[in-house]
Coordinates of C-alpha atoms and ligand atoms in Angstrom, one line a residue:
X1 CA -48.0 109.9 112.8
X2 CA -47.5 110.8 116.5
X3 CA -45.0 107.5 116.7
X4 CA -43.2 109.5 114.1
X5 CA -44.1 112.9 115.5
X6 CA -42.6 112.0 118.8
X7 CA -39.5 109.7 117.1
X8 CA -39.0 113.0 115.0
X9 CA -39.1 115.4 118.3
X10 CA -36.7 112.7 120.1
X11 CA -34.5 112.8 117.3
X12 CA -34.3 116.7 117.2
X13 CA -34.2 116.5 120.5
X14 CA -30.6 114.4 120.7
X15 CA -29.5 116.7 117.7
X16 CA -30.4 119.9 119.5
X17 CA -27.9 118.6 122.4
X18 CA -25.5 117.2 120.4
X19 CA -25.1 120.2 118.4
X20 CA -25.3 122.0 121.6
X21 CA -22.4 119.9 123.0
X22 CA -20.3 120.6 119.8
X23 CA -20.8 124.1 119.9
X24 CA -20.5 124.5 123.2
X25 CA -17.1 122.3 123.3
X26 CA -16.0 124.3 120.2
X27 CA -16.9 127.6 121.8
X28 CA -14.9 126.4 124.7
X29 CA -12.2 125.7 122.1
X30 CA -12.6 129.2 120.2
X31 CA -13.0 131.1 124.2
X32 CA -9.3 129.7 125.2
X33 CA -6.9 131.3 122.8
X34 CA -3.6 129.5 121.7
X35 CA -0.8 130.5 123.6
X36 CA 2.4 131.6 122.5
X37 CA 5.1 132.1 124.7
X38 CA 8.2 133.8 123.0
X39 CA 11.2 133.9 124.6
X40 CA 14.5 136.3 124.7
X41 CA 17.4 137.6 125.9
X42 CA 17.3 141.1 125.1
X43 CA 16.1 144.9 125.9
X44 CA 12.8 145.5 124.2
X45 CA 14.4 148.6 122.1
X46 CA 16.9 146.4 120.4
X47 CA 16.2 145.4 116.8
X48 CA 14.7 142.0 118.2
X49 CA 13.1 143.0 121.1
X50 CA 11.4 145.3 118.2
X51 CA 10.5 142.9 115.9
X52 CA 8.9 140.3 118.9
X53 CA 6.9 142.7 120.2
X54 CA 5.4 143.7 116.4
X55 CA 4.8 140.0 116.1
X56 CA 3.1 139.7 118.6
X57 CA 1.1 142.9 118.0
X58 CA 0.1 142.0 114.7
X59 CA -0.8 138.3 115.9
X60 CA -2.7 139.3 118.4
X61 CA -5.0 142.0 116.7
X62 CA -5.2 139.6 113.3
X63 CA -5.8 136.2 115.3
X64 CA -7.8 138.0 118.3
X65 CA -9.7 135.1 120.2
X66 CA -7.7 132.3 118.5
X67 CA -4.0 132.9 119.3
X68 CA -2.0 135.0 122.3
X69 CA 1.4 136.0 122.1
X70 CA 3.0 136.9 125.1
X71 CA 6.9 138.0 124.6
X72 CA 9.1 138.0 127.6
X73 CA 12.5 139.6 127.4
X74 CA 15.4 140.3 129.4
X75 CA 16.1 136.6 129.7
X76 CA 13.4 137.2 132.0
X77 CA 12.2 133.1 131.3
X78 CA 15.3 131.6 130.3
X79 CA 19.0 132.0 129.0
X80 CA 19.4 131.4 125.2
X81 CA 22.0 128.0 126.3
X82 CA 18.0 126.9 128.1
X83 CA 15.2 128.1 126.1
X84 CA 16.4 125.8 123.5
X85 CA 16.0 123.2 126.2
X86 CA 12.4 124.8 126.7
X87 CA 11.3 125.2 123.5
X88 CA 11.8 121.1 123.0
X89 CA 9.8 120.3 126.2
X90 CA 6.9 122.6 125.7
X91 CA 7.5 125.5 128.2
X92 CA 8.0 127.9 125.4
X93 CA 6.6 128.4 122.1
X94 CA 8.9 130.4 120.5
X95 CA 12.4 132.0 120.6
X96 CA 15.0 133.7 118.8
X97 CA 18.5 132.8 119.9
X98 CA 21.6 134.1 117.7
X99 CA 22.9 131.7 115.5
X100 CA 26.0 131.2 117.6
X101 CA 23.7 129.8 120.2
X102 CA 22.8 126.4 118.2
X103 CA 26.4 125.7 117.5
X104 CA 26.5 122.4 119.5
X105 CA 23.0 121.0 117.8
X106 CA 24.1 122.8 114.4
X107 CA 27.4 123.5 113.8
X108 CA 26.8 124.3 110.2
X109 CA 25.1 127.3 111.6
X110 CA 28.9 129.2 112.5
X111 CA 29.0 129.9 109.2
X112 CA 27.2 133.2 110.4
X113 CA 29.7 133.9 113.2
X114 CA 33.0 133.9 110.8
X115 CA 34.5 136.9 111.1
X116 CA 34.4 138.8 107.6
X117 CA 32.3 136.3 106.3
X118 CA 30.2 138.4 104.6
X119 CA 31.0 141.5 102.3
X120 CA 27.9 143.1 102.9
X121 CA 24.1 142.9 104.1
X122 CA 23.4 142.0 100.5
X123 CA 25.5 139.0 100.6
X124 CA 24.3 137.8 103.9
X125 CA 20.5 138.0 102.7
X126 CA 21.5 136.3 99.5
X127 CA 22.7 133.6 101.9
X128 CA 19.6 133.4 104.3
X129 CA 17.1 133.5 101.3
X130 CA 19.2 131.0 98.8
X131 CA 20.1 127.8 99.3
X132 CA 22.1 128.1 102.1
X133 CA 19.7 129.3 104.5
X134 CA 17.1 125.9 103.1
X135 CA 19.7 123.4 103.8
X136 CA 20.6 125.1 107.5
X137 CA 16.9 125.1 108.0
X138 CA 16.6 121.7 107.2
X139 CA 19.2 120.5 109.5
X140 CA 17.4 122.5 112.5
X141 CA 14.7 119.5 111.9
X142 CA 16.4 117.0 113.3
X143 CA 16.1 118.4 116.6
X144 CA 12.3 118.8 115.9
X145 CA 13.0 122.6 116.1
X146 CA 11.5 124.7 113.1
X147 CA 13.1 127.4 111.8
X148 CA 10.8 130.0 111.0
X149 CA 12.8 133.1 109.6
X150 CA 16.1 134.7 110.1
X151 CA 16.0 138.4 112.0
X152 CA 19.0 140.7 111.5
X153 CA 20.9 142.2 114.3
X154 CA 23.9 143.5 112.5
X155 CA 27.9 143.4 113.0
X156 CA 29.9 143.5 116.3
X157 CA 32.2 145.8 117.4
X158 CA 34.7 145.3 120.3
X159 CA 34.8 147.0 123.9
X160 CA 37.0 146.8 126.3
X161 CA 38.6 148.2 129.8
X162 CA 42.8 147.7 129.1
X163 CA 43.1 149.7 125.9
X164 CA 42.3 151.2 122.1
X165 CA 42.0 148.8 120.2
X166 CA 43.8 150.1 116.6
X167 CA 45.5 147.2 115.5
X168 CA 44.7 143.0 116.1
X169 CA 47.7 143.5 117.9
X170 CA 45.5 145.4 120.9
X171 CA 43.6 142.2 121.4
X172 CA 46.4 140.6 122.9
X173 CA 46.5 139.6 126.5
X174 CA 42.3 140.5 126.8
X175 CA 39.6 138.7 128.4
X176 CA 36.6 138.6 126.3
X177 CA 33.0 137.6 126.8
X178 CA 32.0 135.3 124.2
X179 CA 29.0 133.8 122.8
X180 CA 29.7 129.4 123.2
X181 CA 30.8 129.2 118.9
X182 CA 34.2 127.6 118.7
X183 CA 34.4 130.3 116.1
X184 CA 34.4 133.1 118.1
X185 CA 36.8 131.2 120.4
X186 CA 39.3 130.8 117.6
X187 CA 38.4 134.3 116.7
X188 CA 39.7 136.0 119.6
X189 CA 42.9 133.0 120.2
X190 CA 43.7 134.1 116.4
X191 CA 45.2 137.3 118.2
X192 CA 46.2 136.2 121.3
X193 CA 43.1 137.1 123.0
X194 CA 41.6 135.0 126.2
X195 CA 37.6 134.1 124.9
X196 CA 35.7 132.9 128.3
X197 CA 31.8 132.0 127.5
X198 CA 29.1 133.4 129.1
X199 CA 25.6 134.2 129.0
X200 CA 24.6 137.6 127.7
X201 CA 22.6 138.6 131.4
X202 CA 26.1 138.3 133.1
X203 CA 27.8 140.6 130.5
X204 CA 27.2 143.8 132.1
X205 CA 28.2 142.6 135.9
X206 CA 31.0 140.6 134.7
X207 CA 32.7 144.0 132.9
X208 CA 31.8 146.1 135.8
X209 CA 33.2 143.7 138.1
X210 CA 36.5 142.9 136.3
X211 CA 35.7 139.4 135.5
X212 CA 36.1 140.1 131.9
X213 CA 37.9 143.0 130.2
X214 CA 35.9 143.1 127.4
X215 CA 33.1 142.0 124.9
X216 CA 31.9 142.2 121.1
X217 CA 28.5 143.1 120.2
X218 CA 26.2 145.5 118.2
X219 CA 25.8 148.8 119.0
X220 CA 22.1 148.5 120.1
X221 CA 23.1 145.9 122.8
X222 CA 25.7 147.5 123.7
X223 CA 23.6 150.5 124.6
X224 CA 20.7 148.7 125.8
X225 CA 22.3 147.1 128.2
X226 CA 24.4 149.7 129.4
X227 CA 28.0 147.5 128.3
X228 CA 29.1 151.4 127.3
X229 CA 29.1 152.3 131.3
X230 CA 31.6 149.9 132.3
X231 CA 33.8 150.3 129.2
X232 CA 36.4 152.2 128.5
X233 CA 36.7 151.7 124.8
X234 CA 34.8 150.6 121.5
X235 CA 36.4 150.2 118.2
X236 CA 33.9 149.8 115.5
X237 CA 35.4 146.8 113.8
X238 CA 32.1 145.5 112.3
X239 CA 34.4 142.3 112.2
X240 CA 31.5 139.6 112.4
X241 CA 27.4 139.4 112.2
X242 CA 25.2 139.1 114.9
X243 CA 21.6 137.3 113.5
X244 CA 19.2 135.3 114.8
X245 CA 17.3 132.1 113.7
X246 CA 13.3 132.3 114.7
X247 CA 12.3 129.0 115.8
X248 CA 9.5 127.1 117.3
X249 CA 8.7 123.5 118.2
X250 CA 7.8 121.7 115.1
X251 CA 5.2 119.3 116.8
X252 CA 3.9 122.2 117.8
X253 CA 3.7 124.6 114.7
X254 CA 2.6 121.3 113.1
X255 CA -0.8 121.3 115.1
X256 CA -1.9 124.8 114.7
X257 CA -5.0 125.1 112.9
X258 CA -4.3 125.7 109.2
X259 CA -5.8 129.5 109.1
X260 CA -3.5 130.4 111.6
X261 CA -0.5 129.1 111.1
X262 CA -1.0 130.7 107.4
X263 CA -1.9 133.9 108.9
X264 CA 1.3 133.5 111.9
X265 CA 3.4 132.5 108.7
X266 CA 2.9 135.6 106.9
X267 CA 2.9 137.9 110.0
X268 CA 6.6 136.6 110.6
X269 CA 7.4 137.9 106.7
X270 CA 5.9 140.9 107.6
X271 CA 8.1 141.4 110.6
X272 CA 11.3 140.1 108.4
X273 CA 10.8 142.9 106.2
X274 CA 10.7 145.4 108.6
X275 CA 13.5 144.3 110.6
X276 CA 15.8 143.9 107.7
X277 CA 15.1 147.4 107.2
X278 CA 15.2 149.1 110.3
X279 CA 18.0 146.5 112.7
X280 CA 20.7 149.0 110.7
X281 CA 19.0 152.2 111.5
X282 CA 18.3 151.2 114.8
X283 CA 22.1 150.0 115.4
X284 CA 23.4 153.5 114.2
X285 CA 21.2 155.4 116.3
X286 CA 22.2 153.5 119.7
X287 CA 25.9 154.2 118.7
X288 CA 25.0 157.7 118.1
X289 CA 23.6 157.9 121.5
X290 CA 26.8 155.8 122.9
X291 CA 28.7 158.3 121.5
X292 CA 26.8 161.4 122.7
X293 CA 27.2 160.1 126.3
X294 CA 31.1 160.8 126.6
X295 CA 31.5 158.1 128.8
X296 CA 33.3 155.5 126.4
X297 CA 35.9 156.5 123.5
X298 CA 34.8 155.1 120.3
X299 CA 36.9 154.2 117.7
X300 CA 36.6 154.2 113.8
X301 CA 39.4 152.3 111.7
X302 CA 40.6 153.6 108.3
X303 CA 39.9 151.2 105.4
X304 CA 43.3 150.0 105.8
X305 CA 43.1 149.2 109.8
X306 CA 40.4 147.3 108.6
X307 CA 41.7 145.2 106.5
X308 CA 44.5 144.3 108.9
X309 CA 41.6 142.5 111.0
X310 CA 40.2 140.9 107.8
X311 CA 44.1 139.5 107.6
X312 CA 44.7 138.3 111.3
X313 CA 41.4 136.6 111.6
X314 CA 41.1 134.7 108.2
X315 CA 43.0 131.5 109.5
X316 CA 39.4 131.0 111.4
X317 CA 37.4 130.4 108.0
X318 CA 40.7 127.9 107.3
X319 CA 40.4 126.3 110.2
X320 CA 36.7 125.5 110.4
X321 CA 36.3 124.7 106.3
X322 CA 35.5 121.2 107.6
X323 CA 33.4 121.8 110.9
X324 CA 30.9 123.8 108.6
X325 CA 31.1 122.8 104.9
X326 CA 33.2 123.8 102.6
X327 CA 30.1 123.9 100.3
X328 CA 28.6 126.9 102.5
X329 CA 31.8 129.0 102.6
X330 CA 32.1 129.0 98.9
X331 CA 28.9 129.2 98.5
X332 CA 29.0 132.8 100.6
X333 CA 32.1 133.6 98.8
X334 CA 31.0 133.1 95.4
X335 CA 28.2 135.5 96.6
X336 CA 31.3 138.2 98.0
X337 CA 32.7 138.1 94.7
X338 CA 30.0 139.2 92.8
X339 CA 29.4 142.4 94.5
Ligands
LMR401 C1 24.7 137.7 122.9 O1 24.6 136.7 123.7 O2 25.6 138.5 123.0 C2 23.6 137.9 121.9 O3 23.3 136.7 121.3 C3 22.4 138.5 122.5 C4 21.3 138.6 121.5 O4 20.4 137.9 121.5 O5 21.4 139.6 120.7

């Protein structure tokens, strides 16, 4: 009876400090949240920079203890051209370049830079949502990236220091910064324009120090990085989309514990929705503000300026049919045509 007594004793003993040892090693576990480090190249007021910082709000509070996102802007960490670079080797969780920027891994992915690709926001949510956006989601997996959602910007417009831009004409002769697509590069050669690629952090300098004469982008980084200062003119073109593809390490993601990646998965709809609803708002309010500062003349084109854009740059969704897929451009343009 004592044998047994002191057997049982020993016994709850060794359980006592095993159980002790699991709990302890899984309070360890639960005390060191999961970091997330998201990475980006823009101001914190932009339309991303928005939606980053709600992720990680919401993340933060619902996940509180298991999971911290940190978000670091401003290409603060890295360049888009190396945080995909990052994001493979582990130094960064997350990140949200623009579509443009996975051209060499994905070239499919251009589809999103043709200019007048896409009659409206409609149509480009259509193509995100539908097939399209699976299959270009599938072919980020080869890289072992995973794409977690697409986040709106919204469409470029075009700055520059020689002169008003009213016709494609204008372009002629101009330096512009642009994104590394070899569709934005036949873009701007479509109209006799001189594309050099650079990152977005040397944007500003570069125009204020004549490197460049000019640059396309949304309104809201336009104003948030001050590209209106060292401008002398913006035309509002709204020739081509700027979006982004949300993407993390799939080993990664792979490993999370299943409660929160559920719970990270439906925080990033959340955010989705929000951004799909505000980027445009946001966008109109920055030109607004570009406007109201007098110190760049902005341009709006009558619906048949317009269309002489639509005209000079639709050799570019000739010329790259192959280099993307035909199957994706009709696919988007069966979409155009039923608006
Ligand atoms: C750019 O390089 O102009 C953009 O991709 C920046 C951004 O992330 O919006």
């Amino acid at each position: 009876m004592k044998e047994t007594f002191g057997k049982g004793m020993k016994s709850l003993v060794a359980a006592g400090v095993a159980a002790g040892l699991i709990f302890g090693v899984a309070g360890m576990v639960s005390a060191k949240p999961i970091k997330i480090r998201f990475s980006h190249v823009v101001a914190p007021t932009t339309p991303k920079g928005q939606a980053a910082d709600m992720f990680a709000r919401l993340a933060n509070e619902r996940l509180k203890g298991k999971v911290e996102v940190q978000i670091f802007p401003n290409s603060q960490l890295y360049t888009d051209k190396k945080v995909l670079d990052a994001l493979s080797s582990g130094s960064v969780e997350m990140a949200a370049p623009s579509t443009a920027k996975f051209t060499s891994w994905v070239p499919q992915l251009q589809l999103f830079d043709l200019p007048f690709m896409f009659k409206n926001r409609e149509v480009l949510y259509q193509t995100m949502d539908g097939e399209v956006g699976r299959k270009m989601f599938k072919l980020l997996g080869k890289k072992n990236m995973l794409g977690l959602s697409m986040w709106d910007n919204g469409f470029k417009q075009i700055g520059n220091n020689t002169r008003e831009i009213k016709t494609p004409a204008d372009l002629k002769g101009i330096k512009f910064r642009i994104m590394s697509s070899k569709v934005l590069e036949a873009q701007f050669k479509a109209v006799g324009g001189n594309p050099l690629v650079m990152p977005f952090s040397e944007v500003y300098s570069a125009l204020e120090q004549g490197v460049i004469d000019g640059q396309e982008n949304t309104w809201s980084n336009m104003y948030s990085k001050k590209f209106f200062e060292v401008q002398k003119y913006i035309t509002e073109t709204n020739h081509g989309y700027l979006g982004y593809l949300v993407v993390t390490n799939a080993q990664f993601w792979a490993h999370l514990p299943k409660d929160v990646r559920t719970e990270l998965e439906s925080i990033m709809k959340e955010v989705t929705a929000w951004i799909r609803v505000n980027a445009y708002k946001i966008n109109q309010d920055m030109k607004q503000k570009i406007i109201d500062s007098g110190k760049t003349k902005v341009t709006e084109l009558t619906e048949a300026e317009k269309e002489a854009f639509r005209i000079a740059f639709k050799p570019v969704q000739d010329e790259f049919r192959s280099v993307i897929g035909a199957e994706y451009i009709d696919a988007v343009n069966a979409l155009n045509d039923k608006q």
